PDB file of C-alpha atoms in Angstrom:
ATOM      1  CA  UNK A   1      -5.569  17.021  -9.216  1.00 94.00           C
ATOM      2  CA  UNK A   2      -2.645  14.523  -8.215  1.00 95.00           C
ATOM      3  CA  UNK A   3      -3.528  11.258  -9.731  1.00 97.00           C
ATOM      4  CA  UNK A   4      -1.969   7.744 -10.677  1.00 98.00           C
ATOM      5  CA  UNK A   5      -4.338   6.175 -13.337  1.00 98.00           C
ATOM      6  CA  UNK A   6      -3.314   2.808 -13.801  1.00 98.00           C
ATOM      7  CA  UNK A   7      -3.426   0.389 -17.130  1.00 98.00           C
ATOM      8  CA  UNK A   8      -6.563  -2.213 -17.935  1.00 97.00           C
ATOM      9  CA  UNK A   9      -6.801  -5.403 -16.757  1.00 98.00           C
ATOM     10  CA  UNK A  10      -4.848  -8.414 -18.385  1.00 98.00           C
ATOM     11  CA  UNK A  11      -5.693 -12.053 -18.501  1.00 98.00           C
ATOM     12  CA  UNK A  12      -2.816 -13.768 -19.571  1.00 98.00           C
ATOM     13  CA  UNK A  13      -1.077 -17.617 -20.326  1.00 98.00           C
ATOM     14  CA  UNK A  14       1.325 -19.108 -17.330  1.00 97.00           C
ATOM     15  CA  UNK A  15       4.790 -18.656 -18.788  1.00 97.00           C
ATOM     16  CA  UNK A  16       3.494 -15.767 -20.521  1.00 98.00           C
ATOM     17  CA  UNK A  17       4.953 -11.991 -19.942  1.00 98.00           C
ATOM     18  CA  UNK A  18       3.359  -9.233 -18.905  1.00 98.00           C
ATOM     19  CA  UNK A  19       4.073  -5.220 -18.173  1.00 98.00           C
ATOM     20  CA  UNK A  20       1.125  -3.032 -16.475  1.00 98.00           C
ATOM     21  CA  UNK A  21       1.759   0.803 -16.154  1.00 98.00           C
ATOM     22  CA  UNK A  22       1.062   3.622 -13.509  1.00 98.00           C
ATOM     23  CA  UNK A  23       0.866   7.364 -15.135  1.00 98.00           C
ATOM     24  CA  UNK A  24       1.195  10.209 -13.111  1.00 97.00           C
ATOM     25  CA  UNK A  25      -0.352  13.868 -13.233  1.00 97.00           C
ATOM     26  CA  UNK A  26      -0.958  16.551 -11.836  1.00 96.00           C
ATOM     27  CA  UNK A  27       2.242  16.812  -9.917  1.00 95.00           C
ATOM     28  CA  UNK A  28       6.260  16.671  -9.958  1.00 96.00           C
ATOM     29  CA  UNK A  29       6.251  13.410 -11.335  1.00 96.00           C
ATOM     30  CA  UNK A  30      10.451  12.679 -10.896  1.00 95.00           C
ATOM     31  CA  UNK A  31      10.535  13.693  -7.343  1.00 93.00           C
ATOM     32  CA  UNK A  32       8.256  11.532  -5.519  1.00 94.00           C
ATOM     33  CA  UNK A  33       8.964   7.889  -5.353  1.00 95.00           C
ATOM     34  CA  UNK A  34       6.530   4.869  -6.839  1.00 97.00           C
ATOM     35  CA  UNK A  35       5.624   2.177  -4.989  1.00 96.00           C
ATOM     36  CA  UNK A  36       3.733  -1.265  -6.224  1.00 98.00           C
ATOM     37  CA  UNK A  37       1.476  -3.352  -3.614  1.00 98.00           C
ATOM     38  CA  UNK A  38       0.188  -6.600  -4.381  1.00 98.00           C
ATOM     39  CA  UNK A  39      -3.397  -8.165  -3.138  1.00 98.00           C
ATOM     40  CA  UNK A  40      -4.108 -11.435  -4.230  1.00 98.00           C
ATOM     41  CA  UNK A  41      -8.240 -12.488  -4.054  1.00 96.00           C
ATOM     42  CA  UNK A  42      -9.635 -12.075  -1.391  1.00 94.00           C
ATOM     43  CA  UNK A  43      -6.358 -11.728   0.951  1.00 95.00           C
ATOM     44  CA  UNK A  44      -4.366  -8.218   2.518  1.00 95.00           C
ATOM     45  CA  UNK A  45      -1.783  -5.961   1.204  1.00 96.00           C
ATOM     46  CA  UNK A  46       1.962  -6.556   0.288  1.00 95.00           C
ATOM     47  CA  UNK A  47       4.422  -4.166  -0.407  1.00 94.00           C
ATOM     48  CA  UNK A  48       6.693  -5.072  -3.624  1.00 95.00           C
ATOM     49  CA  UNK A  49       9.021  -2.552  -3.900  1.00 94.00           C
ATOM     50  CA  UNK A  50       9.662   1.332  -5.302  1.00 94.00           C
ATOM     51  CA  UNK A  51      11.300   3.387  -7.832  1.00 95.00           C
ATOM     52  CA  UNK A  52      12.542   6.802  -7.925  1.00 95.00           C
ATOM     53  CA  UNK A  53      11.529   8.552 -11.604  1.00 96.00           C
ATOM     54  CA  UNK A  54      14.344  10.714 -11.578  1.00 95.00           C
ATOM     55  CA  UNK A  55      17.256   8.449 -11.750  1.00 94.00           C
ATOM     56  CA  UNK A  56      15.610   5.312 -11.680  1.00 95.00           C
ATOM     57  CA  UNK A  57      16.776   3.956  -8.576  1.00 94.00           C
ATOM     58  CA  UNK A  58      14.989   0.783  -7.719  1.00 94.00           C
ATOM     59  CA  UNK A  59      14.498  -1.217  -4.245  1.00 92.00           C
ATOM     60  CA  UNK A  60      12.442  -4.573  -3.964  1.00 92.00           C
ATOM     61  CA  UNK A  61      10.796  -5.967  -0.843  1.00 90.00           C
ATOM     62  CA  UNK A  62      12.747  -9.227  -0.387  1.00 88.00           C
ATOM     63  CA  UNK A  63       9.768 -11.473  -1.125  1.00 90.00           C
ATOM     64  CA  UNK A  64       9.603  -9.929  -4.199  1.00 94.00           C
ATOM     65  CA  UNK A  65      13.152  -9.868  -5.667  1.00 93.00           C
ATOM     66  CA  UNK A  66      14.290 -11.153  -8.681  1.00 95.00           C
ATOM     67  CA  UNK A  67      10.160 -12.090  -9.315  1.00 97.00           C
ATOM     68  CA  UNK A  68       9.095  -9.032 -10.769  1.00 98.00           C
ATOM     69  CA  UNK A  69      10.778  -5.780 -12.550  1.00 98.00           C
ATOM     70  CA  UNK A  70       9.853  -2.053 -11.763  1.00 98.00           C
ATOM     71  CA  UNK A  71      11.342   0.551 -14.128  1.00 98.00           C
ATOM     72  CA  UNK A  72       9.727   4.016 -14.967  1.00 98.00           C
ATOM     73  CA  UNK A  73       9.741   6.298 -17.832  1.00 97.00           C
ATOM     74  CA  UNK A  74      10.409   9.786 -16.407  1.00 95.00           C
ATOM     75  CA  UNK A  75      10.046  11.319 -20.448  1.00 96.00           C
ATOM     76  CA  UNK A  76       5.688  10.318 -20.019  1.00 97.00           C
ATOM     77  CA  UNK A  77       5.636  10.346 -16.041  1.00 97.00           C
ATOM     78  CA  UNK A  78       4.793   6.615 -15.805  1.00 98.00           C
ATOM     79  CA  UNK A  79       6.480   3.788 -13.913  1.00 98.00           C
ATOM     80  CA  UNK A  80       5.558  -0.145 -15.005  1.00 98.00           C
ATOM     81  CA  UNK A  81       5.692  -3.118 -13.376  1.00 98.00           C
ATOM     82  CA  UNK A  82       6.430  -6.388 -15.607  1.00 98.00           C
ATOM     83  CA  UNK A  83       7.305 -10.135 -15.807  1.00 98.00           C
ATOM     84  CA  UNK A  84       8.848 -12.205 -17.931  1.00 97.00           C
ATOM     85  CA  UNK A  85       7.371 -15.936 -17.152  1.00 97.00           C
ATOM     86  CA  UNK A  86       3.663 -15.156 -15.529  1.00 98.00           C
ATOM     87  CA  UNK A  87       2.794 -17.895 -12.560  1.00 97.00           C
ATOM     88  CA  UNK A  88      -0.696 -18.850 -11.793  1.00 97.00           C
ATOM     89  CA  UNK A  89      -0.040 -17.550  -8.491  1.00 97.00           C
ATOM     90  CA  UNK A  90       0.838 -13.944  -9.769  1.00 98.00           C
ATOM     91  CA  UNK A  91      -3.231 -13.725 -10.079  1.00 98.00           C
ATOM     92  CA  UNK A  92      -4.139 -10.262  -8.177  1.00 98.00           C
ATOM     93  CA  UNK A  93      -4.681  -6.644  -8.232  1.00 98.00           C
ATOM     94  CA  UNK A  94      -1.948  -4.640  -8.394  1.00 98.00           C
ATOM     95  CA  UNK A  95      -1.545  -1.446  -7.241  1.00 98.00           C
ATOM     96  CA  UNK A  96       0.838   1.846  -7.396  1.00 98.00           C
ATOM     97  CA  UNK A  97       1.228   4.209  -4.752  1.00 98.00           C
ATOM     98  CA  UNK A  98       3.063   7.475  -4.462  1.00 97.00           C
ATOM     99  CA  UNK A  99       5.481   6.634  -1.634  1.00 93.00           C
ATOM    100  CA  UNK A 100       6.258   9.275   1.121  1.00 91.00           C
ATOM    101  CA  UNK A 101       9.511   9.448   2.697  1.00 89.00           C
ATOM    102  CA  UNK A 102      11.016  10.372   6.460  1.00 87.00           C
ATOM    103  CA  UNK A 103      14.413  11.285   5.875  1.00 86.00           C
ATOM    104  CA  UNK A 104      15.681   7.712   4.628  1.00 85.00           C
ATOM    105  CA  UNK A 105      12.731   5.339   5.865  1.00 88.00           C
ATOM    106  CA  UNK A 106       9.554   4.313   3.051  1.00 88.00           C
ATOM    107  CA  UNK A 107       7.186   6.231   5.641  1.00 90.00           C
ATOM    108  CA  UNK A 108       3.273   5.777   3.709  1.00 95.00           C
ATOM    109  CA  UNK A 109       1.564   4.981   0.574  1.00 96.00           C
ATOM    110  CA  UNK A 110      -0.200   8.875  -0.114  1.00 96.00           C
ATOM    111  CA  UNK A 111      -1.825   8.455  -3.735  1.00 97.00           C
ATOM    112  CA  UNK A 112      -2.927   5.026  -5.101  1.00 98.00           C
ATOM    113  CA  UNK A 113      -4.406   4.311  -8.438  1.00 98.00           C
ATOM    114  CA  UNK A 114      -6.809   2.106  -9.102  1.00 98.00           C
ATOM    115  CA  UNK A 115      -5.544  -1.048  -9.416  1.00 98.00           C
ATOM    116  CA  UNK A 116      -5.012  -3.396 -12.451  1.00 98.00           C
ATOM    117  CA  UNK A 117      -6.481  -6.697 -12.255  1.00 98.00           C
ATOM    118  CA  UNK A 118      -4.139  -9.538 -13.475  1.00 98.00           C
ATOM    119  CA  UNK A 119      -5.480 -12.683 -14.145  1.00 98.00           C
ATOM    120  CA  UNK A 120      -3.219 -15.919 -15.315  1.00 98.00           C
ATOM    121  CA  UNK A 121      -5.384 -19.126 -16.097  1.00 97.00           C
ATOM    122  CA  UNK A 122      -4.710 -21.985 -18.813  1.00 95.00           C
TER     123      UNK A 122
ATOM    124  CA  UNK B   1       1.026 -15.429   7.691  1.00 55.00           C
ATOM    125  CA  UNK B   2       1.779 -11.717   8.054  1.00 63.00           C
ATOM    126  CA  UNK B   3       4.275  -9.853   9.460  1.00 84.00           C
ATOM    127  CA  UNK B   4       1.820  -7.652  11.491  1.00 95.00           C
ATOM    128  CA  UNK B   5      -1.605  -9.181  13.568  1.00 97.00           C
ATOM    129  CA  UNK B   6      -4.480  -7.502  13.868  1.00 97.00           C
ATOM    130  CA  UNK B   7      -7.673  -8.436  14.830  1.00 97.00           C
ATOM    131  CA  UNK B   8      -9.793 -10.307  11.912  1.00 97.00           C
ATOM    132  CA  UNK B   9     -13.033  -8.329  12.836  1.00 97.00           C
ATOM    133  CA  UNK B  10     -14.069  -5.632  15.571  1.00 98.00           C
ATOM    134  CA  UNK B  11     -17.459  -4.599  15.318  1.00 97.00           C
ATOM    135  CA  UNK B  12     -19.355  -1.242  17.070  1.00 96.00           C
ATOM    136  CA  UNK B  13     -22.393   1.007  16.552  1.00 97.00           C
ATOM    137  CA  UNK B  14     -23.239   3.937  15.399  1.00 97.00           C
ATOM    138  CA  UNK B  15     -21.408   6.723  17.554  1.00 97.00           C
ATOM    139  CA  UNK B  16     -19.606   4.510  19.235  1.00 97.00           C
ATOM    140  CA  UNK B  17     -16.105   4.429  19.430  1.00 97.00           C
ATOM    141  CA  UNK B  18     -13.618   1.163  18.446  1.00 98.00           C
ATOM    142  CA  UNK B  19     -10.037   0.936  18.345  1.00 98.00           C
ATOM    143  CA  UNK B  20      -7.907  -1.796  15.932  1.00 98.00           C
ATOM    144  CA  UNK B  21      -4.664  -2.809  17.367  1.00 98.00           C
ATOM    145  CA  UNK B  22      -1.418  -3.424  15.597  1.00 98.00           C
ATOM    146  CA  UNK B  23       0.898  -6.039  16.796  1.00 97.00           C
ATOM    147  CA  UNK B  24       4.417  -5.606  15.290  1.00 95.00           C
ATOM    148  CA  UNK B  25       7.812  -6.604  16.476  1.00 91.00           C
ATOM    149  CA  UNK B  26      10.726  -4.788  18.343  1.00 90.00           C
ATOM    150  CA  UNK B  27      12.053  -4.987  14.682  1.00 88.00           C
ATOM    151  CA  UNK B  28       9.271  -2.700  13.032  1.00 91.00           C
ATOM    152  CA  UNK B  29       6.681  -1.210  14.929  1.00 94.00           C
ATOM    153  CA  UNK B  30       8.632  -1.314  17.985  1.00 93.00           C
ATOM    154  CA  UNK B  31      12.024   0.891  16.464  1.00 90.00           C
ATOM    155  CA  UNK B  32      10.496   3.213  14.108  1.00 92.00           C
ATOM    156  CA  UNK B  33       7.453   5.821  14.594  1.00 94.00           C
ATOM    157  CA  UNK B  34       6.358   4.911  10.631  1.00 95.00           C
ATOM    158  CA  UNK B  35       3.372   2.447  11.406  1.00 97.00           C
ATOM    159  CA  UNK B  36       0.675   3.774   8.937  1.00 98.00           C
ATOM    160  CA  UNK B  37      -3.262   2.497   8.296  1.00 98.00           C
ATOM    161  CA  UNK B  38      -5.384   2.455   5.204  1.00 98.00           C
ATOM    162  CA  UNK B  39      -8.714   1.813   4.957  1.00 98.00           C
ATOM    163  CA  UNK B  40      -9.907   0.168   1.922  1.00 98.00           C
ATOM    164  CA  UNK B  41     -14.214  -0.218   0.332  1.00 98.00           C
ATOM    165  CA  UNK B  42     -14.770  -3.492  -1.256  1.00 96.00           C
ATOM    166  CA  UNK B  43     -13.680  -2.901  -4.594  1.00 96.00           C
ATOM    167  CA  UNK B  44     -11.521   0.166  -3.977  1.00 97.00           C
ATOM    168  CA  UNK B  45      -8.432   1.315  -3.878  1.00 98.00           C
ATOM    169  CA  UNK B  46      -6.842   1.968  -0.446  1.00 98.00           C
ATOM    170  CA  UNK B  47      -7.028   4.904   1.108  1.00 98.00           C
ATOM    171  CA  UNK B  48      -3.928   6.661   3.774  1.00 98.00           C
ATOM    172  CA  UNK B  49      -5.833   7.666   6.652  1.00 98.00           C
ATOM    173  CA  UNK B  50      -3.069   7.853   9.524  1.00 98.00           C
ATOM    174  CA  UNK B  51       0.841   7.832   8.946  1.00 97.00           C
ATOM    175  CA  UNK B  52       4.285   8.445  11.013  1.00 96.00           C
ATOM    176  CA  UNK B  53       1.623   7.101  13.821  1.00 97.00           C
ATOM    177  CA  UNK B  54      -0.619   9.389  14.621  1.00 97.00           C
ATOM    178  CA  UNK B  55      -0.506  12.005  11.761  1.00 97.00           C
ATOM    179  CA  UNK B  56      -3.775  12.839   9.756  1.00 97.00           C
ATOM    180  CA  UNK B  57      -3.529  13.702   5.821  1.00 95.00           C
ATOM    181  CA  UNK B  58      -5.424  16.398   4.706  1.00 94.00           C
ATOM    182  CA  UNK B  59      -8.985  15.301   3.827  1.00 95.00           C
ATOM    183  CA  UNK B  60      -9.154  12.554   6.299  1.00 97.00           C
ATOM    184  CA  UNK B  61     -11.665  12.694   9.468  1.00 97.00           C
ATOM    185  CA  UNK B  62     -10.306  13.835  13.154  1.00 96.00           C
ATOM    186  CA  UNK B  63     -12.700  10.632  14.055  1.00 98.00           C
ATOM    187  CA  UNK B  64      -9.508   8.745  13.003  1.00 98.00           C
ATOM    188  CA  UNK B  65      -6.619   8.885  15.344  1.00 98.00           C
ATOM    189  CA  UNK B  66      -3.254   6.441  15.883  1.00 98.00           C
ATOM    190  CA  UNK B  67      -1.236   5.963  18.874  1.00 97.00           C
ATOM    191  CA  UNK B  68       1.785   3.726  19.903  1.00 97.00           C
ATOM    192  CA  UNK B  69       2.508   1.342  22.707  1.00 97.00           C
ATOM    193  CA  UNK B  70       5.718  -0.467  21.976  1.00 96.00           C
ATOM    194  CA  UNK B  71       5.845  -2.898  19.712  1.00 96.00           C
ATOM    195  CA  UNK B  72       1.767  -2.326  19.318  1.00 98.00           C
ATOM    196  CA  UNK B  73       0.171   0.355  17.077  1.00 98.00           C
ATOM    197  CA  UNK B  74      -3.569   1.436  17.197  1.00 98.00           C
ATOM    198  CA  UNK B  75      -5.981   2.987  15.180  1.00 98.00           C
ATOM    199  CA  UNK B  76      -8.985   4.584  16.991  1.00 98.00           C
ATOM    200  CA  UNK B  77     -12.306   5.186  15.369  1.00 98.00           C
ATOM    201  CA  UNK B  78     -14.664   7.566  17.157  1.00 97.00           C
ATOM    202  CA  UNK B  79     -18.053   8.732  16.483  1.00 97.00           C
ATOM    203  CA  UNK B  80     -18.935   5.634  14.091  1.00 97.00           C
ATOM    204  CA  UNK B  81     -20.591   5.894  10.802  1.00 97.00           C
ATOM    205  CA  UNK B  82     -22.219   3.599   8.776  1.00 97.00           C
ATOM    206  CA  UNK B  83     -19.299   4.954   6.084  1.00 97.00           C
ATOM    207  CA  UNK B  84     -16.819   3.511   8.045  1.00 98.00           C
ATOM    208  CA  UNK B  85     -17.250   0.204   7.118  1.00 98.00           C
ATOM    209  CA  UNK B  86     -14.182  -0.977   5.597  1.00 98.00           C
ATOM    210  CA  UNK B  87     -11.247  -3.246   5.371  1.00 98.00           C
ATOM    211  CA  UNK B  88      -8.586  -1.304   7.729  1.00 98.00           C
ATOM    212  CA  UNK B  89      -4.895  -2.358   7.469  1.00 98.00           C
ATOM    213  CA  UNK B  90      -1.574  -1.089   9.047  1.00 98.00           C
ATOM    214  CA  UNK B  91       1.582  -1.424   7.994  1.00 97.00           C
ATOM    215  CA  UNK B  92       4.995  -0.359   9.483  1.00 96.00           C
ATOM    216  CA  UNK B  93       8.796   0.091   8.155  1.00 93.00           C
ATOM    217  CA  UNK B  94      10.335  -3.221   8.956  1.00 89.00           C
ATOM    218  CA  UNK B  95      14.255  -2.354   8.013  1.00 79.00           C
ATOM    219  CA  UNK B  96      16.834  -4.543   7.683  1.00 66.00           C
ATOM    220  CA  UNK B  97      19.691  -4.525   5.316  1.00 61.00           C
ATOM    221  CA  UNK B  98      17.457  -4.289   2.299  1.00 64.00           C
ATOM    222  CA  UNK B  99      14.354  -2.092   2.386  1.00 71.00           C
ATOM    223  CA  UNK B 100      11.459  -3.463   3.920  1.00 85.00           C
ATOM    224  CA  UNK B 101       7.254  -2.435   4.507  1.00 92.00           C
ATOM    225  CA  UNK B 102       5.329  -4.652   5.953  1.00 93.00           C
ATOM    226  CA  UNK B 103       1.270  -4.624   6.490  1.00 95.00           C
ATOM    227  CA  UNK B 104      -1.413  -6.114   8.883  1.00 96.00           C
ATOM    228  CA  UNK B 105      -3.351  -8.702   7.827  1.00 95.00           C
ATOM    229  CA  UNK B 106      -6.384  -6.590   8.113  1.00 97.00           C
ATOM    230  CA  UNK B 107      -9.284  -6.127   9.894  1.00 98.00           C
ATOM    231  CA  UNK B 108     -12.741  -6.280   8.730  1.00 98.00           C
ATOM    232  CA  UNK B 109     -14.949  -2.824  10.481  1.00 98.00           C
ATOM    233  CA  UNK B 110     -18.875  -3.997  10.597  1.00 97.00           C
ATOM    234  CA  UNK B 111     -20.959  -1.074  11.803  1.00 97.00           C
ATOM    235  CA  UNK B 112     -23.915  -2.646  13.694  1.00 93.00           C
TER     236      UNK B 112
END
């Protein structure tokens, strides 16, 4: 069965860091791109940005660049999304998504996992 | 605000039929046939049910269908269940010099 299975939830500090994971099974796991997707409480979707396992190749959704870092570890088929100085505002569920590609263009979001709850509060 | 507007809620009964609309720009839905809609439980993950516009995954319901009107994407429903109560939300390539995806706002589906 192809499945992304996703790290626990985290409540963590503002100005505190922070790296959730997204393993992958039951498939190629370095030839399908890895996508993140923010939803804050109660609000819609937002695509952050992608990685490909294989050589690591990284693009970020503008509203998202330079506020958050994707990387992946191709060697245990899991990609991570982290932060270095947490935000109130960063409070949401995250999730991964295998991304699916026409020819050059991001094209859907196939395979999610479950989501990881991040919570920042004083 | 998001990039893409869809309706906040659309309602129907059992059986019936209800479409969601999409409302994009000539700068995403409008250039590119990669408009795409998820449906998502309360609590849940989301869940591809249409992509490249009108193309079904395996697994997912011929009730569901997309089309494309220029710079407006829609998602049909037919044959309503009480199971297909859910959050829907599109989203489209939006290009640009860096990559781009951007999604709906959503749209609440109450079966009556």
């Amino acid at each position: 069965e192809v499945q992304l299975v996703q790290s626990g939830a985290e409540v963590k500090k503002p100005g505190e860091s922070l790296k959730i994971s997204c393993k992958g099974s039951g498939y190629s796991f370095t030839t399908y791109w890895i996508g993140w997707v923010r939803q804050m409480p109660g609000k819609g979707l937002e695509w952050m940005g992608v990685i490909y396992p294989d050589d690591s190749d990284t693009r970020y959704s503008p509203s998202f660049q330079g506020q958050v870092t994707i990387s992946v570890d191709k060697s245990i088929s899991t990609a991570y999304l982290q932060w270095s100085s947490l935000k109130a505002s960063d409070t949401a569920i995250y999730y991964c998504a295998r991304q699916l590609w026409l020819g050059a263009y991001p094209a859907a979001l196939e395979i999610w996992g479950q989501g990881t709850m991040v919570t920042v509060s004083s | 605000q998001s990039a893409l507007t869809q309706p906040a809620s659309v309602s129907g009964s059992p059986g019936q039929s209800i479409t969601i609309s999409c409302t994009g720009t000539g700068s995403d839905v409008g250039s590119y046939n990669l408009v795409s809609w998820y449906q998502q439980h309360p609590g849940k993950a989301p869940k591809l049910m249409i992509y490249e516009v009108s193309k079904r995954p395996s697994g997912v319901s011929n009730r569901f269908s997309g089309s494309k009107s220029g710079n407006t994407a829609s998602l049909t429903i037919s044959g309503l269940q009480a199971e297909d109560e859910a959050d829907y939300y599109c989203c489209s390539y939006a290009g640009s010099s860096t990559l781009n995806v951007v999604f709906g706002g959503g749209t609440k589906l109450t079966v009556l």
